[in-house]
Structures are given as C-alpha cells and as structure tokens.
mmCIF file of C-alpha atoms and ligand atoms in Angstrom:
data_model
loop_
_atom_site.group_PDB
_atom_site.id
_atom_site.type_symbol
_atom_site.label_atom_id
_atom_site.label_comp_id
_atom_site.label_asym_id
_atom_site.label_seq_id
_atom_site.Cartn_x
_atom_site.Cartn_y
_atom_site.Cartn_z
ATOM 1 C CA UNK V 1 -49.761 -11.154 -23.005
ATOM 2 C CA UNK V 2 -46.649 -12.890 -24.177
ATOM 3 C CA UNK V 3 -46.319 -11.525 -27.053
ATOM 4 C CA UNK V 4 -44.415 -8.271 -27.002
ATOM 5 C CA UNK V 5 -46.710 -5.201 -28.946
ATOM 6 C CA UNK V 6 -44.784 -4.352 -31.989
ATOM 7 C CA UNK V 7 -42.200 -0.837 -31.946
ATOM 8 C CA UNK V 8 -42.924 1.266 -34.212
ATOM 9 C CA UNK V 9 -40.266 4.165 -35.970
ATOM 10 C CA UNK V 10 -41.099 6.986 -33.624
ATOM 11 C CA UNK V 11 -42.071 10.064 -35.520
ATOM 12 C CA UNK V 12 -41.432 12.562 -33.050
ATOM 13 C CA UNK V 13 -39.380 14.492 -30.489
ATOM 14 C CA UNK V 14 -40.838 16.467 -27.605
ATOM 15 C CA UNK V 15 -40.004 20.418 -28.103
ATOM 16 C CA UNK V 16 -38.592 19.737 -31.507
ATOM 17 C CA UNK V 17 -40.492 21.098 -34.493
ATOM 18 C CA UNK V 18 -38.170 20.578 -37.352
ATOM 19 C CA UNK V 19 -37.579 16.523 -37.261
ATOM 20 C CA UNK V 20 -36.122 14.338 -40.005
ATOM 21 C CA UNK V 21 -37.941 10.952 -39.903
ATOM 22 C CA UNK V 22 -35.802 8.205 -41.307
ATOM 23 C CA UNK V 23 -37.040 5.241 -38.855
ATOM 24 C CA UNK V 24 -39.600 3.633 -41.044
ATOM 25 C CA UNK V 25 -38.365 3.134 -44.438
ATOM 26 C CA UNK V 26 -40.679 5.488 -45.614
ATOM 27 C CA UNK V 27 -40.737 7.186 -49.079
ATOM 28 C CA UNK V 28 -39.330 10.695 -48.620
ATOM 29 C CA UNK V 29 -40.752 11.522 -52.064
ATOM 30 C CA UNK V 30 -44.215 10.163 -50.718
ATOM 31 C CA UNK V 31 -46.871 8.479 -53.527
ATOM 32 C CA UNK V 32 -47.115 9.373 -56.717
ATOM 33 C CA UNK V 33 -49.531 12.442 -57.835
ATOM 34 C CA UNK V 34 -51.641 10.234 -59.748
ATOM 35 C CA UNK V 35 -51.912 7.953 -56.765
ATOM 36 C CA UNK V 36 -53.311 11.341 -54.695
ATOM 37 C CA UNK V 37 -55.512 11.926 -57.515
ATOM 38 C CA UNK V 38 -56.956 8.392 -57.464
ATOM 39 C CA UNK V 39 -57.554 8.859 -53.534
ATOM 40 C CA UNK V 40 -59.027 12.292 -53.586
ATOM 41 C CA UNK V 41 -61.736 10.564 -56.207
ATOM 42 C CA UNK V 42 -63.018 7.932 -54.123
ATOM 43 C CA UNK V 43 -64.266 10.496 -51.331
ATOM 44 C CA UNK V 44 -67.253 10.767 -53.604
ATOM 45 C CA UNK V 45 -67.877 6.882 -53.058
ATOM 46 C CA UNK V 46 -67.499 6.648 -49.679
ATOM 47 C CA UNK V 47 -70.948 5.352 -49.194
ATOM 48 C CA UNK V 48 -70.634 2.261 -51.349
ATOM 49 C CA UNK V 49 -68.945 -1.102 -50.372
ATOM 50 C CA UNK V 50 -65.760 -1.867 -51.697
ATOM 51 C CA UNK V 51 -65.374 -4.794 -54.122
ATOM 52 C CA UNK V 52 -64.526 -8.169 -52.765
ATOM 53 C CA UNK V 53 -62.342 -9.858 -55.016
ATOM 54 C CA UNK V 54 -59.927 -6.919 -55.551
ATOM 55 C CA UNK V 55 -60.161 -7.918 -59.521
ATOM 56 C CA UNK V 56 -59.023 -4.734 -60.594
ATOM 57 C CA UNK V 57 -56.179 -4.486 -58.470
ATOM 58 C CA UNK V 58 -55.297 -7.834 -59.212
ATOM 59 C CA UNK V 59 -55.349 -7.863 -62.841
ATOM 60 C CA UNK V 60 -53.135 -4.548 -62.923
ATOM 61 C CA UNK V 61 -50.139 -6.740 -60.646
ATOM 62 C CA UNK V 62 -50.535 -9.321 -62.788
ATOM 63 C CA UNK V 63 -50.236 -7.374 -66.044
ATOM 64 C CA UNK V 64 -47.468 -5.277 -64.276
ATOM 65 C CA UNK V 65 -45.270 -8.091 -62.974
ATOM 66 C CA UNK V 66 -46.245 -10.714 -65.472
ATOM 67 C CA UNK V 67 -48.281 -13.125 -63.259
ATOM 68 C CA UNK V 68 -51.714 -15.378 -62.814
ATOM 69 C CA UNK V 69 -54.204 -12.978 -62.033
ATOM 70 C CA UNK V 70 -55.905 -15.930 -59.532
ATOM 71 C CA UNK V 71 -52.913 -16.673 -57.515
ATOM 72 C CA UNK V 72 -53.174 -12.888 -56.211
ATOM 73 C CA UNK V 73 -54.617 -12.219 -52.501
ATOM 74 C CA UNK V 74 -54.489 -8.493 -51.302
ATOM 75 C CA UNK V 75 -54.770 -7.337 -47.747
ATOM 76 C CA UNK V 76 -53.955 -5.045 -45.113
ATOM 77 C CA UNK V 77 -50.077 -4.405 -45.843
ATOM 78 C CA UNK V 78 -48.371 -7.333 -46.055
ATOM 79 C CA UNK V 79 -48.486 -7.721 -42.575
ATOM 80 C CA UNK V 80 -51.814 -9.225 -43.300
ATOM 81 C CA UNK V 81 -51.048 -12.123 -45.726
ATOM 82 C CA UNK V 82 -48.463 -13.130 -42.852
ATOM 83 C CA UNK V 83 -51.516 -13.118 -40.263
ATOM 84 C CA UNK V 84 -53.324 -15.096 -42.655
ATOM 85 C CA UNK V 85 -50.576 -17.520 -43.773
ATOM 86 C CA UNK V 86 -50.027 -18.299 -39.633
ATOM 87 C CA UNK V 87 -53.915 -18.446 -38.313
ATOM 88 C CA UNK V 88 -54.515 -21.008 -41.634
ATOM 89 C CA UNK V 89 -51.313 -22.545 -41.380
ATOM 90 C CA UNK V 90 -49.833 -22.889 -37.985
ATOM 91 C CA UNK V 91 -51.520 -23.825 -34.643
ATOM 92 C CA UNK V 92 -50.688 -25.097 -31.113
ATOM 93 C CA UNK V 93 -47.765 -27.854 -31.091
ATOM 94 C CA UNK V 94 -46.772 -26.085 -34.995
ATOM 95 C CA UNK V 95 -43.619 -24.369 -35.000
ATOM 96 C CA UNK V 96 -43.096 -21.201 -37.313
ATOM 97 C CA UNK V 97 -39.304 -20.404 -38.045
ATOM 98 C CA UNK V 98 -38.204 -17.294 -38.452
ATOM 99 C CA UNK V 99 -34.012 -15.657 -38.141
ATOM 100 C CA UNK V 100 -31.938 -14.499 -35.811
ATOM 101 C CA UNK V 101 -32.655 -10.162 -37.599
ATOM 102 C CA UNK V 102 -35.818 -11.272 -38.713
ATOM 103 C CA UNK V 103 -38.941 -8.723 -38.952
ATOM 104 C CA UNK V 104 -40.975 -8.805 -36.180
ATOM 105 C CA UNK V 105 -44.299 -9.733 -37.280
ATOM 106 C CA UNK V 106 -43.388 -12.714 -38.088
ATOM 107 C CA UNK V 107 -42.898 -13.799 -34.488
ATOM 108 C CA UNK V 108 -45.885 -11.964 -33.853
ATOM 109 C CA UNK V 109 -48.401 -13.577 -35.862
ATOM 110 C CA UNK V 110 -46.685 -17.080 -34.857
ATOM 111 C CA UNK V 111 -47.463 -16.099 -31.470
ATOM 112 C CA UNK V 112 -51.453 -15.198 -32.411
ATOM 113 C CA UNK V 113 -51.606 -18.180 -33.981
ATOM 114 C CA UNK V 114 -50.776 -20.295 -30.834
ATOM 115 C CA UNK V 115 -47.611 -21.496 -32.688
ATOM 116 C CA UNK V 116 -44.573 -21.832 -31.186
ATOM 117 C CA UNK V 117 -41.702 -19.348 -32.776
ATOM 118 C CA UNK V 118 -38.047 -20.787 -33.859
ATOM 119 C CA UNK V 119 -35.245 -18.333 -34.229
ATOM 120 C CA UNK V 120 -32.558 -19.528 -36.317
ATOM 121 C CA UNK V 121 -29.164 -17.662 -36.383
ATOM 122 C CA UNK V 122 -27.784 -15.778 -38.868
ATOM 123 C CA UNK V 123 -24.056 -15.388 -40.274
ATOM 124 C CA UNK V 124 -22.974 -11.752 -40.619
ATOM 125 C CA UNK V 125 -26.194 -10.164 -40.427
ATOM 126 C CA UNK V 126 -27.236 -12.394 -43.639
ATOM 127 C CA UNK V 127 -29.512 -15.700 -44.129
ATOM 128 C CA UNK V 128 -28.453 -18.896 -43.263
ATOM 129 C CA UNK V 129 -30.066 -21.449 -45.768
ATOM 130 C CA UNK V 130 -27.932 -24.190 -43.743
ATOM 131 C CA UNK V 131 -29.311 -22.997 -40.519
ATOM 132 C CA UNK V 132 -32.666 -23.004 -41.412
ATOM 133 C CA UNK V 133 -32.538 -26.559 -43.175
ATOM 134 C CA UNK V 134 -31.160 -27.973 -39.835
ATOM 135 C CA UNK V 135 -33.829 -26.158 -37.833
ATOM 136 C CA UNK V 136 -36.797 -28.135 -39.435
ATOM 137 C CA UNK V 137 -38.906 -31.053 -37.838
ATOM 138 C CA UNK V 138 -42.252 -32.764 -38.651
ATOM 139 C CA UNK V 139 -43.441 -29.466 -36.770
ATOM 140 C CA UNK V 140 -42.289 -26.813 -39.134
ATOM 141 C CA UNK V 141 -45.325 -25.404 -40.885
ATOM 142 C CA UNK V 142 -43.717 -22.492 -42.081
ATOM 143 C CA UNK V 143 -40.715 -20.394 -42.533
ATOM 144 C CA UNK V 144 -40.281 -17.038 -43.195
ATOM 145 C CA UNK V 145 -37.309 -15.013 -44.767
ATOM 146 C CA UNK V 146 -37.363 -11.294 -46.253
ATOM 147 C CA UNK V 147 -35.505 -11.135 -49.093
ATOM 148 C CA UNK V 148 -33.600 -8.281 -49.335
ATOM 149 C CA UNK V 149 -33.937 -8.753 -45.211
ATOM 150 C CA UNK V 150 -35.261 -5.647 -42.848
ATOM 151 C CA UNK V 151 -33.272 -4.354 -40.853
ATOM 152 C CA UNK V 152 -30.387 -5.714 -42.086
ATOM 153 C CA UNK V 153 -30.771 -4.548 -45.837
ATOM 154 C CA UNK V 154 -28.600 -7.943 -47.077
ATOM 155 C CA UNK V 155 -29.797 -10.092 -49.879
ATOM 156 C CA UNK V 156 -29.305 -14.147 -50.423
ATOM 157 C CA UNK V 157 -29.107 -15.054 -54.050
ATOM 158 C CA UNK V 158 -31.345 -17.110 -55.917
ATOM 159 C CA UNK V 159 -29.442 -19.960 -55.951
ATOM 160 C CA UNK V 160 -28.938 -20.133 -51.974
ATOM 161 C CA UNK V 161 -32.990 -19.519 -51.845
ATOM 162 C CA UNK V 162 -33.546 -22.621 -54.294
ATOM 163 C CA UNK V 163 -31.332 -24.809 -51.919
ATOM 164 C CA UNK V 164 -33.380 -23.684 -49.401
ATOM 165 C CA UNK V 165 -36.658 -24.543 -50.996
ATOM 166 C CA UNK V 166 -34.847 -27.910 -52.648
ATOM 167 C CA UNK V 167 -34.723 -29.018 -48.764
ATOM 168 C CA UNK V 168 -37.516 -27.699 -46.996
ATOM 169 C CA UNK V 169 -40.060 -30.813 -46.031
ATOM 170 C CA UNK V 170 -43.131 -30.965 -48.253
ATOM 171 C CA UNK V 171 -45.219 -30.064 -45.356
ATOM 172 C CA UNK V 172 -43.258 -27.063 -44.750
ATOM 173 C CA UNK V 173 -44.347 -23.424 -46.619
ATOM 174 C CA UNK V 174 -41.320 -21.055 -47.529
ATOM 175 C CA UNK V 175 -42.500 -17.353 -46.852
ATOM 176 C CA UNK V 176 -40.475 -14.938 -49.532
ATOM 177 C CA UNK V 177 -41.215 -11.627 -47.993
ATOM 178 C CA UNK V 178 -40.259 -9.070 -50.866
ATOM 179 C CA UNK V 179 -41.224 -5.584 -49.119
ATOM 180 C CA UNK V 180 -37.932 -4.472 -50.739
ATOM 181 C CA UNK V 181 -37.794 -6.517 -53.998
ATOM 182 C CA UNK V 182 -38.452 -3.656 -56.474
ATOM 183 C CA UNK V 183 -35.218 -1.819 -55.019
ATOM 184 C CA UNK V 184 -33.268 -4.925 -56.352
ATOM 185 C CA UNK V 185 -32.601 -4.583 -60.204
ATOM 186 C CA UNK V 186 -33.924 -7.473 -62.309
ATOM 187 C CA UNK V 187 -35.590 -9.185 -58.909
ATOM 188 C CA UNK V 188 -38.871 -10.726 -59.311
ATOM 189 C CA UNK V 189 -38.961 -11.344 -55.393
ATOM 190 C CA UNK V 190 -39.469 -14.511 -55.819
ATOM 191 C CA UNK V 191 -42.516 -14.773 -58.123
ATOM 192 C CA UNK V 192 -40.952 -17.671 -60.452
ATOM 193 C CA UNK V 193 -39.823 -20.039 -57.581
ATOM 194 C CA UNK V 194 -43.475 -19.865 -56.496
ATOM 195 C CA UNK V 195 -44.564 -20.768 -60.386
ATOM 196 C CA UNK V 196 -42.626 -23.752 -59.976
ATOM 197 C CA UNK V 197 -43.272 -24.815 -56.692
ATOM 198 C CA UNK V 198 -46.646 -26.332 -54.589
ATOM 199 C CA UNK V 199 -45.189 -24.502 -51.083
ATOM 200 C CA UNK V 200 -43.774 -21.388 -52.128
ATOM 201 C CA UNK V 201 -45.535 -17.689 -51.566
ATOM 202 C CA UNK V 202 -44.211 -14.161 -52.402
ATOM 203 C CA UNK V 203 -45.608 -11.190 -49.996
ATOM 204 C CA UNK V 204 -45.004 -7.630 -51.401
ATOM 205 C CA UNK V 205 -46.352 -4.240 -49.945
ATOM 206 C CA UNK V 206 -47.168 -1.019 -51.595
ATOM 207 C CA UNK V 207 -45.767 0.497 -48.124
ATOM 208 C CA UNK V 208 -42.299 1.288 -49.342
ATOM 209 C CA UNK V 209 -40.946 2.337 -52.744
ATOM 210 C CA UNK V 210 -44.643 3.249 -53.131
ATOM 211 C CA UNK V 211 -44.663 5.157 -50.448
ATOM 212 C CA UNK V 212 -48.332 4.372 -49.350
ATOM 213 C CA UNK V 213 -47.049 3.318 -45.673
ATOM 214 C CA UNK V 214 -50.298 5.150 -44.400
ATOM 215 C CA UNK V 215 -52.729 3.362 -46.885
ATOM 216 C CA UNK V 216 -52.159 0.023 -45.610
ATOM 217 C CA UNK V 217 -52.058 -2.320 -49.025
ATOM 218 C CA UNK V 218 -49.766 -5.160 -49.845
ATOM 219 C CA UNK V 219 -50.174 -8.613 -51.388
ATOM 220 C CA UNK V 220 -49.637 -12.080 -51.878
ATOM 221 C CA UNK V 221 -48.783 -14.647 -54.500
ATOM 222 C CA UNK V 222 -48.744 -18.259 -54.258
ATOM 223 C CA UNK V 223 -50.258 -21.555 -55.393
ATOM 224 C CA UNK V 224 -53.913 -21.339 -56.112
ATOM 225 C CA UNK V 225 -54.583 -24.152 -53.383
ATOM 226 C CA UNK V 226 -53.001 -22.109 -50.598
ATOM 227 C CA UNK V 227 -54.541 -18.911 -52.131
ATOM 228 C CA UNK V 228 -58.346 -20.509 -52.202
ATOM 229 C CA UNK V 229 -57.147 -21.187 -48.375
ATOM 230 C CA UNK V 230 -55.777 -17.498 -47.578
ATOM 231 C CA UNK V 231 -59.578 -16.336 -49.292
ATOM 232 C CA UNK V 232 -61.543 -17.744 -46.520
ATOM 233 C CA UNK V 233 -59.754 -16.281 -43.740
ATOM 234 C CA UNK V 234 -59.729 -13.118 -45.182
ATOM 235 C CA UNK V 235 -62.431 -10.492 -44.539
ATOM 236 C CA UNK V 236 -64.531 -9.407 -47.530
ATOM 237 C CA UNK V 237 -64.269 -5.904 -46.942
ATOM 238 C CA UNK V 238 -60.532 -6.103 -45.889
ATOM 239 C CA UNK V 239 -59.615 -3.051 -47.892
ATOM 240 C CA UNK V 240 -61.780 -0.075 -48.755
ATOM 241 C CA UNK V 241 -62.268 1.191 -52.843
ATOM 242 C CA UNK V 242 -59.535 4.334 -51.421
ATOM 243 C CA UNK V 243 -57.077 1.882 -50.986
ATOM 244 C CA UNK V 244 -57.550 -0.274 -53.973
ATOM 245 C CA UNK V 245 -57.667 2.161 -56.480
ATOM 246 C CA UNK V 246 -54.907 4.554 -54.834
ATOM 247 C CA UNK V 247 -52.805 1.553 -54.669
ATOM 248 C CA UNK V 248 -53.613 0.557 -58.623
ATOM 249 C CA UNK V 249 -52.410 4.528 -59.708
ATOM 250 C CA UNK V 250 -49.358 4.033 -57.578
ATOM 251 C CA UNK V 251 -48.467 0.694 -59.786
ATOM 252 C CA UNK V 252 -49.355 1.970 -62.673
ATOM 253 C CA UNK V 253 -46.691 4.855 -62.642
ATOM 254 C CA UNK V 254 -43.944 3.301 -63.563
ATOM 255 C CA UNK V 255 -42.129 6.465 -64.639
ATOM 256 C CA UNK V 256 -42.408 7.919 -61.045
ATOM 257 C CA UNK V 257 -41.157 4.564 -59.636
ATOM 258 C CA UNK V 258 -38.000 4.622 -62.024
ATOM 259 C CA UNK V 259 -37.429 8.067 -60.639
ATOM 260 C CA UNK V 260 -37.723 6.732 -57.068
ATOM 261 C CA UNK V 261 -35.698 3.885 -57.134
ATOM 262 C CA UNK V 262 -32.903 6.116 -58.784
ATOM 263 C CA UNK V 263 -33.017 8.854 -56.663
ATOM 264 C CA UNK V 264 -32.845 5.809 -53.491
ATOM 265 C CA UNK V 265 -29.580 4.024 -55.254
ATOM 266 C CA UNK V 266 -27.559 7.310 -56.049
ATOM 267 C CA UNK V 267 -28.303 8.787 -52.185
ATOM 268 C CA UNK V 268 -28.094 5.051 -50.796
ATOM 269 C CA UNK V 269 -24.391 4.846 -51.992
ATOM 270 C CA UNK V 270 -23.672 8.457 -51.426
ATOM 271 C CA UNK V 271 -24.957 7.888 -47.725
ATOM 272 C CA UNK V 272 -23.063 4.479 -46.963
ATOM 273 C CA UNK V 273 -20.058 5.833 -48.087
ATOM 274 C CA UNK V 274 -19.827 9.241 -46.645
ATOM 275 C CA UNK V 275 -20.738 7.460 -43.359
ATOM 276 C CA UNK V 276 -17.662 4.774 -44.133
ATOM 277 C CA UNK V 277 -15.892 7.647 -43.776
ATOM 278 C CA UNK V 278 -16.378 8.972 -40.331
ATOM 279 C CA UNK V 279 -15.931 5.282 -38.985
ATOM 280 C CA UNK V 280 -19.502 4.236 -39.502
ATOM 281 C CA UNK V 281 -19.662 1.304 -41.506
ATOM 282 C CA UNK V 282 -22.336 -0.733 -43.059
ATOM 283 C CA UNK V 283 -23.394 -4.330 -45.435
ATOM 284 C CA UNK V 284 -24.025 -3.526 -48.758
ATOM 285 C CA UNK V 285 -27.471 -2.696 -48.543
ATOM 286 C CA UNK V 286 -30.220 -3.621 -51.548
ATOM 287 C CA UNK V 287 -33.166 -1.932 -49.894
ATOM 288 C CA UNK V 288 -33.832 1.704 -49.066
ATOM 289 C CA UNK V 289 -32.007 1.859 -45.700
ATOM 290 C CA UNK V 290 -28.658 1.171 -44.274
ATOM 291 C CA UNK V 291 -27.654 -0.610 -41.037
ATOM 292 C CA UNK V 292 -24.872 1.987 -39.300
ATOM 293 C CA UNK V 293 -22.461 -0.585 -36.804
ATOM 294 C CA UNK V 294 -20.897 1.288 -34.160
ATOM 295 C CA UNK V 295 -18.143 0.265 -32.053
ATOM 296 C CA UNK V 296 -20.510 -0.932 -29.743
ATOM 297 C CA UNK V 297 -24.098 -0.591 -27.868
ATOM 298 C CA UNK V 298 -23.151 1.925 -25.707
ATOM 299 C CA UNK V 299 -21.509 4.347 -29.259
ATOM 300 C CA UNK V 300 -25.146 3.214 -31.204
ATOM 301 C CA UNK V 301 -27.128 4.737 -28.379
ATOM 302 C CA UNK V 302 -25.014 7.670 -27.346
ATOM 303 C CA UNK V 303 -24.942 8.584 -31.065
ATOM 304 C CA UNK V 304 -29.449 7.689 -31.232
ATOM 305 C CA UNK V 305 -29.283 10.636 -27.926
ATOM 306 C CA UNK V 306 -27.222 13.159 -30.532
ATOM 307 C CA UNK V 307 -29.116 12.553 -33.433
ATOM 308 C CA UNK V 308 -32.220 13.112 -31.501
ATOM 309 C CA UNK V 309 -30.971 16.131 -30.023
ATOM 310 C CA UNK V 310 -30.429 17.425 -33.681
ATOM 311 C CA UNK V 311 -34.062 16.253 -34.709
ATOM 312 C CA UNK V 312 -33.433 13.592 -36.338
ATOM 313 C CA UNK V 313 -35.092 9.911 -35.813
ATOM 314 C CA UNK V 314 -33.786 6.755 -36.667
ATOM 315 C CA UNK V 315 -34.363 3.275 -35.536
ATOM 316 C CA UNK V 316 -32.414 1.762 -32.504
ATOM 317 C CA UNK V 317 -32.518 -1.948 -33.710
ATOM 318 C CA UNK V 318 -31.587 -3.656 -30.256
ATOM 319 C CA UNK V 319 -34.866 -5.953 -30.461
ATOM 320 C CA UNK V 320 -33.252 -6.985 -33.279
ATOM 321 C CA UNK V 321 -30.302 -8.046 -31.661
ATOM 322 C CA UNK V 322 -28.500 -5.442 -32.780
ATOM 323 C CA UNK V 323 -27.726 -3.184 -30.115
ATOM 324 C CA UNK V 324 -24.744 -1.579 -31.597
ATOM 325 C CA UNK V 325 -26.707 -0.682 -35.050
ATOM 326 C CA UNK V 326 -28.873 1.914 -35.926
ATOM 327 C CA UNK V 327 -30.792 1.800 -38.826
ATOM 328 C CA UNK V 328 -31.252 4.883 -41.277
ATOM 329 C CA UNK V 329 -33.492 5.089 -43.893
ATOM 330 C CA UNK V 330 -32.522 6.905 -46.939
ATOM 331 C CA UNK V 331 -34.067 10.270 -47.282
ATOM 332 C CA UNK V 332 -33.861 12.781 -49.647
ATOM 333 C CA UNK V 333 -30.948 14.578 -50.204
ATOM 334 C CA UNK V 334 -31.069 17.430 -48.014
ATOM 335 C CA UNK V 335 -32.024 14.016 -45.050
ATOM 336 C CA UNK V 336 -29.065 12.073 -46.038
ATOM 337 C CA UNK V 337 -26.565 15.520 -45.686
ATOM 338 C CA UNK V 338 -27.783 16.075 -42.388
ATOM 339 C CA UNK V 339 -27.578 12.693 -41.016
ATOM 340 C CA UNK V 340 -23.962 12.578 -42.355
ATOM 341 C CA UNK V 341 -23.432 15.886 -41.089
ATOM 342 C CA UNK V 342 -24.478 15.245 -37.587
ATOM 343 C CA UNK V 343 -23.061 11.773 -37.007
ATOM 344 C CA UNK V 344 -19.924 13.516 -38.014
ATOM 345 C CA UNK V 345 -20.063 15.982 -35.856
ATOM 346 C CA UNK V 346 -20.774 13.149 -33.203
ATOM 347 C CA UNK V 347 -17.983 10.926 -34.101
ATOM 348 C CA UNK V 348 -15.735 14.205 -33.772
ATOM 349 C CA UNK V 349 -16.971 15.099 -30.032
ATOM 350 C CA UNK V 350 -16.311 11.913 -28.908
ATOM 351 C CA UNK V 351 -12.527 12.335 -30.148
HETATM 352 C C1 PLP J 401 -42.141 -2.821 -44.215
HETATM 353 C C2 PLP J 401 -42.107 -4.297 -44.255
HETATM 354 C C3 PLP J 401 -43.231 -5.016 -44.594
HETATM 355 C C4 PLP J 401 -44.459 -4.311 -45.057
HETATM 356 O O1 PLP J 401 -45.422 -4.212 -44.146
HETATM 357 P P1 PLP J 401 -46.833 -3.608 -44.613
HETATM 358 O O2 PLP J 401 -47.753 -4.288 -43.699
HETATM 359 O O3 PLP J 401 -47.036 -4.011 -46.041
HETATM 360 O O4 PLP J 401 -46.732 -2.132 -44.442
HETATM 361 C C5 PLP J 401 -43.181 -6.394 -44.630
HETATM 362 N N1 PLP J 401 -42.035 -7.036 -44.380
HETATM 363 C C6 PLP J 401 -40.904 -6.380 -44.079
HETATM 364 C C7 PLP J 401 -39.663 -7.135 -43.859
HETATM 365 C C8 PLP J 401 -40.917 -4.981 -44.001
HETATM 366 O O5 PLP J 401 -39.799 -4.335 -43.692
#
C-alpha cells in the first residue's frame, strides 16, 4: 500500500464532447494502416496460442535496427522489461536509483520488487551523470535513466552516458530507457553501448511514435546473460499473435514513420516557439512533447483549469516535482493551434 497507483493522462472532461487529448504522448496520427490491417487479420486466429519466443518480431527489430536477434526480449510495453529487470534484479536491502523527473514506473516496480528507491537530483530539468555516480553503494543493483527523459523532453549526450557507464560498479545495471529514441535523429538509444558492455540494457516501446499506446508492446535489448535471465521471469504467453504481428507492420513502415517523425519536429518547433511567445517557455525538447514553465504552481494550474474549460487535456506534472509545468504533447496541427490559441487567450486574461 506504499506504493502510490500510477496517474494516468486523463482522457476526458465531464459535459465536454469535443476534447483535445495531449496528456499521454500519444500519436495523433495513430498506427500505421498496414499495422490496422495486420490486427484486423489475426481476429481469424484468435483461438490459437500465440508464439513464445516472439521470433518473428524479433528478427524484424533486429533486421530494422541492425542488432542480435537473441539479445531481444519483448513484453507488455516497456513497462514490462522494467518489472522484469527489478523482480530479477533487485530485492529487499537492494536499492534501485532512479532521478529527481524520472518516469514513474521506475519507482514503482522498485517498490514491487521490495527494493528500496533512490532519487537522485537533477540540474535544470536534465540528468546528472555526477549525481548519479555519487549516489551508488555496494547496494545499487540498478539505475534507470530515459534518454531523451519523460516529462522533461531533455537529452544527455553520448559522451555524458559513457561516463556514466565508465563509473557505474560492476554489480550495478544501467537502464537506457529509449521510449523516445526514434524522435532523436541518428540515435540508436543506446543499442551500441549495450554491444560493448556486460551491464548495459536498452528498453524501447512501440507506444509512441508508433502510436500503438493501446496495444501494449515494447522491448528490450541487452547482454544475452541478463536476457536468458529476463526469459524466465517472463510469461510465455505475455503477448497475444494481435500484438506481435500488429506491432511487426508498424516497424516495418518505415515510410509512415518518416512522415511521423516529420510532421512531430516541424509542429514541435512551431509549438515551443509560438508558446515562447506568450511568456510560456520551455527546454529544447527531443521527444514528442514539450514541458510549458509557468511563473509558478499556482499560473500552471490556473492555466490546467482554462485549458480544461476549453476541452483540452494536458498533463499537470506536480508528481514530478514540477508543479509549475505542464506538459503538452504535440498534436496535430489543428491540436497544437488550439493549445497556442487558448493559453494565449489565458496569458491575456490574466493581464
Ligand atoms: C511512454 C513511456 C514508456 C513506454 O511505456 P509502455 O509500457 O511501452 O507503453 C517507457 N518509458 C518512458 C519514459 C515513457 O515515457
């Protein structure tokens, strides 16, 4: 009962019909068609058991992103690989380290585990390898970090993450959660410090720039000695045939990804900036969402009331300790003009 149950992005507003989402980092284009197509096809299989090893799956990540078909685990979202990284890693008297804006679930599964959670600050809303280095003990089984980070949206470059990993304990597992690596141009979220390391593993998720959120697929890559561990804690039938194959259409259209990812950068800039301008600033932001600071907690919730009022939804970020954010996802145009449209029209009411 100590653990507190996870917040969601709330999807609706009582007596309003017409509501803008933008509090989960969803999609706004949703999946691709050939990913539909691919689902409405395995209703006629519904009967049969899914496979077990997820080889098909696997071997279209690993021909996609260039990697060792073995060293692949899949499971429910991502969110799964970090259950099964703390219940096979991390116990009673273990400590888990997570930072100061870092996702949830990582606490969370700590928590589950019977591990004991350390929260290690962060400098401007961004990852502090020094921070986390001076944080570990003979305890530290592992430490997580998303890279780009949710929900601040900053990155740390490859050479800080390298330090990072350079002075981590052997002991101690680095968690490279890369929900939002494909939004990063040229990232491989991590995939080649994990080649070249014993206590390295990438999680990704087909929950975002695939805009599956509602399937429930992600995945893992690491060394094949912590993989062969991750295997035996994971369920056989963890995901269905619908979700495998779904999720291997969605990878395998990389045109409609391209066309994602550029709709995401030119409405991502268009949104910080026309925000900027009405006295809503934000970080540089290399995932599909911005972080809005307000003047303070009391502006970020007042402004949360009128957006809500105007059907729109974003995320209050307080359990994030960051009470005077909010944090917007990037939606499709005619999404990001109404945001901007309403938070200027808050911004001018106040005045
Ligand atoms: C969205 C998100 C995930 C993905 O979760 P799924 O379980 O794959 O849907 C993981 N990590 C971070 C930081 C996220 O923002």
């Amino acid at each position: 009962m100590q653990i507190a149950l996870y917040q969601g992005g709330q999807s609706k507003i009582e007596g309003v019909a017409d509501v803008v989402k933008l509090s989960s980092n969803e999609n706004p284009f949703g999946p691709s068609d050939k990913a539909k197509e691919a689902f409405a096809r395995c209703a006629h299989q519904l009967h049969r058991y899914p496979s077990t090893d997820h080889l098909s799956l696997r071997t279209a990540i690993a021909e996609v992103h260039g990697l060792d078909v073995d060293k692949i685990i899949c499971g429910v979202g991502s969110d799964e690989i970090i259950t099964f990284l703390c219940q096979a890693y991390a116990g009673p008297g273990d400590e888990v380290i997570h930072t100061e804006h870092g996702f949830s679930m990582y606490r969370i599964s700590t928590l589950a585990a019977g591990a004991t959670p350390v929260e290690v600050p962060e400098v401007d809303r961004t990852v502090d390898v020094d921070a986390i280095l001076a944080a570990c003990t003979e305890r530290t089984k592992l430490v997580f970090i998303a890279n780009p980070a949710n929900p601040t949206g900053t990155f740390v470059t490859g050479d800080e993450i390298t330090r990072l990993a350079d002075g981590l304990p052997a002991h101690t597992i680095l968690v490279l959660d890369g929900a939002y690596a494909e939004y990063v141009d040229g990232f491989d979220g991590g995939a080649a410090m994990v080649e070249a390391r014993e206590n390295v593993v990438m999680t990704r998720t087909f929950s975002k720039v695939y805009g599956l959120g509602g399937l429930r697929i992600g995945w893992g890559y690491g060394p094949q000695a912590i993989i062969d561990v991750l295997n035996r804690v994971r369920g056989p039938f963890n995901l269905s045939d619908a979700q495998l194959d779904t999720a291997e259409a969605a990878l395998r259209d990389r045109e409609y990804l391209e066309k994602c990812l550029s709709e995401n950068a030119r409405l991502r800039l268009w949104l910080s900036e026309a925000l900027a301008e009405v006295g809503v600033p934000s970080d540089v932001s290399y995932t599909n969402f911005i972080l809005a600071r307000f003047q303070s907690a009391d502006e970020a919730d007042a402004c949360d009331a009128y957006l809500k009022q105007n059907g729109l939804i974003v995320r209050r970020v307080a359990g994030y300790k960051l009470p005077d954010c909010l944090r917007i996802t990037v939606g499709d145009e005619a999404s990001c003009r109404r945001i901007v449209h309403a938070i200027r029209g808050f911004k001018e009411a106040k005045e």
